[in-house]
């Protein structure tokens, strides 16, 4: 009995500069499972196809969900997108970024948390965690920009920002925050507890925009 299993998902999206709205062309995009990569075209668009493997017998699912990662290589940093897919689902994990604003250079300005944006994320937590938390902050800023543009009915890169796009950006931001929880502060209970409270504040902001599927 043969069974086809997806080794890596398909990824698609259009990358634009967060500040200018211009397409980001020639940006390298890499799936970290297959190590397949491609470059964004002149419109900032990219597509990485899924890869499959055929087994001669059915393997039991190791877990309920698998997590896949994709890196966007910028001049001075790398942005990581992480998506989850049910392990027993034999459909292509097809991940879409949509029209995604990219923060090409990380800004050191305070990152405010929560719906009212009144609490600043402590700089010590950012320094101690490093790139995973900076990554989550960058994707969160993209989500807030998309939400603001959609609310004010402004266009970006000549295109109208839809509520679906807002949901997409908040989804990818939320996955980045989940990665922080898994990678940082495990050895320091006090820091872990402090971060957990701040983590919940972002999810309170993001929750209204979540959709069940990407």
mmCIF file of C-alpha atoms in Angstrom:
data_model
loop_
_atom_site.group_PDB
_atom_site.id
_atom_site.type_symbol
_atom_site.label_atom_id
_atom_site.label_comp_id
_atom_site.label_asym_id
_atom_site.label_seq_id
_atom_site.Cartn_x
_atom_site.Cartn_y
_atom_site.Cartn_z
ATOM 1 C CA UNK A 1 0.000 0.000 0.000
ATOM 2 C CA UNK A 2 1.472 3.342 -1.068
ATOM 3 C CA UNK A 3 0.774 6.611 0.622
ATOM 4 C CA UNK A 4 1.778 10.108 -0.466
ATOM 5 C CA UNK A 5 2.705 12.485 2.324
ATOM 6 C CA UNK A 6 3.505 16.181 2.084
ATOM 7 C CA UNK A 7 7.049 16.811 3.235
ATOM 8 C CA UNK A 8 6.845 20.581 2.921
ATOM 9 C CA UNK A 9 3.946 22.962 2.237
ATOM 10 C CA UNK A 10 3.382 25.399 -0.576
ATOM 11 C CA UNK A 11 3.942 29.072 0.255
ATOM 12 C CA UNK A 12 2.699 32.088 -1.714
ATOM 13 C CA UNK A 13 2.673 35.793 -1.054
ATOM 14 C CA UNK A 14 3.486 39.292 -2.239
ATOM 15 C CA UNK A 15 6.082 41.199 -0.219
ATOM 16 C CA UNK A 16 5.995 44.984 -0.072
ATOM 17 C CA UNK A 17 8.062 47.500 1.863
ATOM 18 C CA UNK A 18 6.215 48.565 5.007
ATOM 19 C CA UNK A 19 7.328 52.190 4.697
ATOM 20 C CA UNK A 20 7.039 52.831 0.974
ATOM 21 C CA UNK A 21 4.501 50.279 -0.221
ATOM 22 C CA UNK A 22 6.830 49.341 -3.086
ATOM 23 C CA UNK A 23 7.244 45.681 -4.110
ATOM 24 C CA UNK A 24 10.305 43.918 -2.688
ATOM 25 C CA UNK A 25 11.858 42.172 -5.687
ATOM 26 C CA UNK A 26 14.773 39.737 -5.644
ATOM 27 C CA UNK A 27 14.123 38.679 -2.027
ATOM 28 C CA UNK A 28 15.107 35.093 -1.238
ATOM 29 C CA UNK A 29 12.366 32.948 0.285
ATOM 30 C CA UNK A 30 13.268 29.513 1.698
ATOM 31 C CA UNK A 31 11.170 26.644 3.033
ATOM 32 C CA UNK A 32 13.153 25.250 5.972
ATOM 33 C CA UNK A 33 11.816 21.705 5.632
ATOM 34 C CA UNK A 34 12.729 21.063 1.986
ATOM 35 C CA UNK A 35 15.342 23.861 1.776
ATOM 36 C CA UNK A 36 13.760 24.828 -1.544
ATOM 37 C CA UNK A 37 14.048 28.537 -2.253
ATOM 38 C CA UNK A 38 12.953 31.128 -4.780
ATOM 39 C CA UNK A 39 13.190 34.882 -5.361
ATOM 40 C CA UNK A 40 10.349 37.368 -5.401
ATOM 41 C CA UNK A 41 9.615 38.765 -8.861
ATOM 42 C CA UNK A 42 9.387 42.426 -9.906
ATOM 43 C CA UNK A 43 5.941 42.669 -8.271
ATOM 44 C CA UNK A 44 7.185 41.177 -5.006
ATOM 45 C CA UNK A 45 5.319 37.906 -5.667
ATOM 46 C CA UNK A 46 6.701 34.461 -4.861
ATOM 47 C CA UNK A 47 5.486 30.880 -4.913
ATOM 48 C CA UNK A 48 7.181 27.854 -3.388
ATOM 49 C CA UNK A 49 5.491 24.583 -4.417
ATOM 50 C CA UNK A 50 4.854 21.789 -1.957
ATOM 51 C CA UNK A 51 7.096 18.712 -1.972
ATOM 52 C CA UNK A 52 5.859 15.168 -1.399
ATOM 53 C CA UNK A 53 7.276 11.766 -0.541
ATOM 54 C CA UNK A 54 5.744 8.374 -1.271
ATOM 55 C CA UNK A 55 5.762 5.668 1.405
ATOM 56 C CA UNK A 56 5.193 1.960 0.841
ATOM 57 C CA UNK A 57 3.151 1.681 4.030
ATOM 58 C CA UNK A 58 1.074 3.972 6.147
ATOM 59 C CA UNK A 59 2.920 5.646 8.984
ATOM 60 C CA UNK A 60 0.976 6.721 12.059
ATOM 61 C CA UNK A 61 0.860 10.445 12.656
ATOM 62 C CA UNK A 62 3.471 11.382 15.245
ATOM 63 C CA UNK A 63 1.409 14.298 16.525
ATOM 64 C CA UNK A 64 -1.835 16.111 15.906
ATOM 65 C CA UNK A 65 -0.132 18.984 14.089
ATOM 66 C CA UNK A 66 3.088 19.751 12.283
ATOM 67 C CA UNK A 67 4.800 23.124 12.228
ATOM 68 C CA UNK A 68 6.543 24.361 9.079
ATOM 69 C CA UNK A 69 8.862 27.349 8.769
ATOM 70 C CA UNK A 70 9.769 29.713 5.941
ATOM 71 C CA UNK A 71 12.535 32.330 6.011
ATOM 72 C CA UNK A 72 12.627 35.635 4.153
ATOM 73 C CA UNK A 73 16.231 36.764 3.761
ATOM 74 C CA UNK A 74 16.727 40.522 3.985
ATOM 75 C CA UNK A 75 19.978 42.478 3.832
ATOM 76 C CA UNK A 76 20.499 42.759 7.575
ATOM 77 C CA UNK A 77 18.127 40.187 9.044
ATOM 78 C CA UNK A 78 15.845 37.233 8.436
ATOM 79 C CA UNK A 79 12.096 37.105 8.991
ATOM 80 C CA UNK A 80 10.543 33.746 9.838
ATOM 81 C CA UNK A 81 6.981 32.629 9.155
ATOM 82 C CA UNK A 82 5.649 29.519 10.894
ATOM 83 C CA UNK A 83 2.467 27.660 9.967
ATOM 84 C CA UNK A 84 0.732 24.687 11.549
ATOM 85 C CA UNK A 85 -1.044 21.881 9.689
ATOM 86 C CA UNK A 86 -2.916 18.808 10.960
ATOM 87 C CA UNK A 87 -0.664 15.767 10.627
ATOM 88 C CA UNK A 88 -3.456 13.423 9.495
ATOM 89 C CA UNK A 89 -4.714 15.812 6.778
ATOM 90 C CA UNK A 90 -3.543 14.546 3.367
ATOM 91 C CA UNK A 91 -4.322 17.855 1.640
ATOM 92 C CA UNK A 92 -1.492 20.182 0.602
ATOM 93 C CA UNK A 93 -0.594 22.534 3.462
ATOM 94 C CA UNK A 94 -1.116 25.644 1.346
ATOM 95 C CA UNK A 95 0.073 28.723 3.225
ATOM 96 C CA UNK A 96 -0.741 32.231 1.964
ATOM 97 C CA UNK A 97 0.809 35.478 3.135
ATOM 98 C CA UNK A 98 -1.301 37.619 0.833
ATOM 99 C CA UNK A 99 -0.068 41.206 0.454
ATOM 100 C CA UNK A 100 2.389 41.335 3.344
ATOM 101 C CA UNK A 101 4.133 44.547 4.521
ATOM 102 C CA UNK A 102 7.741 43.780 5.433
ATOM 103 C CA UNK A 103 9.744 45.722 7.993
ATOM 104 C CA UNK A 104 13.114 45.535 6.232
ATOM 105 C CA UNK A 105 15.026 46.975 9.207
ATOM 106 C CA UNK A 106 14.024 46.248 12.789
ATOM 107 C CA UNK A 107 12.989 49.423 14.595
ATOM 108 C CA UNK A 108 14.140 49.811 18.197
ATOM 109 C CA UNK A 109 11.170 52.009 19.105
ATOM 110 C CA UNK A 110 9.144 50.655 22.065
ATOM 111 C CA UNK A 111 6.619 47.996 21.097
ATOM 112 C CA UNK A 112 3.290 48.663 22.797
ATOM 113 C CA UNK A 113 1.055 45.778 23.833
ATOM 114 C CA UNK A 114 -2.678 45.253 24.183
ATOM 115 C CA UNK A 115 -5.766 46.769 22.617
ATOM 116 C CA UNK A 116 -5.135 50.164 24.181
ATOM 117 C CA UNK A 117 -1.401 50.084 23.379
ATOM 118 C CA UNK A 118 -0.499 51.414 26.796
ATOM 119 C CA UNK A 119 2.055 48.848 27.974
ATOM 120 C CA UNK A 120 5.543 48.790 26.498
ATOM 121 C CA UNK A 121 7.296 45.455 26.041
ATOM 122 C CA UNK A 122 10.349 45.626 28.354
ATOM 123 C CA UNK A 123 13.575 46.068 26.411
ATOM 124 C CA UNK A 124 15.258 43.492 28.679
ATOM 125 C CA UNK A 125 12.927 40.753 27.420
ATOM 126 C CA UNK A 126 13.672 41.708 23.810
ATOM 127 C CA UNK A 127 17.424 41.617 24.446
ATOM 128 C CA UNK A 128 17.271 38.305 26.320
ATOM 129 C CA UNK A 129 15.162 36.551 23.683
ATOM 130 C CA UNK A 130 16.754 38.145 20.621
ATOM 131 C CA UNK A 131 15.662 37.370 17.066
ATOM 132 C CA UNK A 132 12.517 35.292 17.786
ATOM 133 C CA UNK A 133 10.943 38.172 19.706
ATOM 134 C CA UNK A 134 12.127 40.814 17.240
ATOM 135 C CA UNK A 135 10.577 38.669 14.516
ATOM 136 C CA UNK A 136 7.237 38.577 16.371
ATOM 137 C CA UNK A 137 7.349 42.356 16.824
ATOM 138 C CA UNK A 138 7.985 42.958 13.109
ATOM 139 C CA UNK A 139 5.097 40.721 12.051
ATOM 140 C CA UNK A 140 2.861 42.376 14.634
ATOM 141 C CA UNK A 141 3.656 45.807 13.223
ATOM 142 C CA UNK A 142 2.695 44.493 9.785
ATOM 143 C CA UNK A 143 -0.632 43.263 11.187
ATOM 144 C CA UNK A 144 -1.355 46.617 12.814
ATOM 145 C CA UNK A 145 -0.539 48.453 9.606
ATOM 146 C CA UNK A 146 -2.892 46.208 7.618
ATOM 147 C CA UNK A 147 -5.644 46.671 10.198
ATOM 148 C CA UNK A 148 -5.237 50.458 10.156
ATOM 149 C CA UNK A 149 -5.301 50.640 6.360
ATOM 150 C CA UNK A 150 -8.393 48.428 6.162
ATOM 151 C CA UNK A 151 -10.185 50.445 8.843
ATOM 152 C CA UNK A 152 -9.441 53.758 7.124
ATOM 153 C CA UNK A 153 -10.176 52.225 3.691
ATOM 154 C CA UNK A 154 -6.751 53.268 2.414
ATOM 155 C CA UNK A 155 -4.926 51.461 -0.369
ATOM 156 C CA UNK A 156 -1.393 50.141 -0.109
ATOM 157 C CA UNK A 157 0.743 49.498 -3.169
ATOM 158 C CA UNK A 158 -2.327 50.529 -5.174
ATOM 159 C CA UNK A 159 -4.435 47.715 -3.684
ATOM 160 C CA UNK A 160 -7.231 47.822 -1.152
ATOM 161 C CA UNK A 161 -6.458 46.020 2.102
ATOM 162 C CA UNK A 162 -9.254 43.546 2.880
ATOM 163 C CA UNK A 163 -10.351 42.180 6.247
ATOM 164 C CA UNK A 164 -9.127 38.775 5.092
ATOM 165 C CA UNK A 165 -5.655 40.257 4.675
ATOM 166 C CA UNK A 166 -5.841 41.699 8.181
ATOM 167 C CA UNK A 167 -6.697 38.218 9.477
ATOM 168 C CA UNK A 168 -3.764 36.737 7.579
ATOM 169 C CA UNK A 169 -1.233 39.166 9.001
ATOM 170 C CA UNK A 170 -2.498 38.674 12.548
ATOM 171 C CA UNK A 171 -2.341 34.904 12.063
ATOM 172 C CA UNK A 172 1.328 35.003 11.051
ATOM 173 C CA UNK A 173 2.116 37.401 13.885
ATOM 174 C CA UNK A 174 0.410 35.106 16.403
ATOM 175 C CA UNK A 175 2.416 32.123 15.176
ATOM 176 C CA UNK A 176 5.614 34.132 15.663
ATOM 177 C CA UNK A 177 4.590 34.869 19.271
ATOM 178 C CA UNK A 178 3.961 31.155 19.826
ATOM 179 C CA UNK A 179 7.514 30.474 18.651
ATOM 180 C CA UNK A 180 8.826 32.921 21.239
ATOM 181 C CA UNK A 181 7.007 30.973 23.953
ATOM 182 C CA UNK A 182 8.675 27.769 22.761
ATOM 183 C CA UNK A 183 12.186 29.143 22.254
ATOM 184 C CA UNK A 184 12.754 31.763 24.951
ATOM 185 C CA UNK A 185 12.727 32.056 28.749
ATOM 186 C CA UNK A 186 12.433 28.314 29.416
ATOM 187 C CA UNK A 187 15.330 28.396 31.872
ATOM 188 C CA UNK A 188 14.067 31.421 33.793
ATOM 189 C CA UNK A 189 10.685 30.897 35.445
ATOM 190 C CA UNK A 190 10.342 34.542 36.498
ATOM 191 C CA UNK A 191 10.942 35.814 32.981
ATOM 192 C CA UNK A 192 8.659 33.125 31.539
ATOM 193 C CA UNK A 193 5.807 34.223 33.794
ATOM 194 C CA UNK A 194 6.379 37.894 32.983
ATOM 195 C CA UNK A 195 6.391 37.160 29.259
ATOM 196 C CA UNK A 196 3.269 35.002 29.518
ATOM 197 C CA UNK A 197 1.256 37.993 30.770
ATOM 198 C CA UNK A 198 2.554 40.216 27.944
ATOM 199 C CA UNK A 199 1.981 37.438 25.429
ATOM 200 C CA UNK A 200 -1.688 37.277 26.467
ATOM 201 C CA UNK A 201 -2.047 41.022 25.926
ATOM 202 C CA UNK A 202 -1.071 40.704 22.272
ATOM 203 C CA UNK A 203 -3.455 37.785 21.739
ATOM 204 C CA UNK A 204 -6.276 39.838 23.234
ATOM 205 C CA UNK A 205 -5.591 42.397 20.497
ATOM 206 C CA UNK A 206 -5.215 39.796 17.731
ATOM 207 C CA UNK A 207 -8.098 37.464 18.627
ATOM 208 C CA UNK A 208 -10.927 39.410 16.891
ATOM 209 C CA UNK A 209 -9.098 39.062 13.561
ATOM 210 C CA UNK A 210 -8.398 35.328 13.706
ATOM 211 C CA UNK A 211 -9.927 33.025 11.117
ATOM 212 C CA UNK A 212 -10.051 29.232 11.449
ATOM 213 C CA UNK A 213 -8.243 28.549 8.169
ATOM 214 C CA UNK A 214 -5.477 30.207 6.161
#
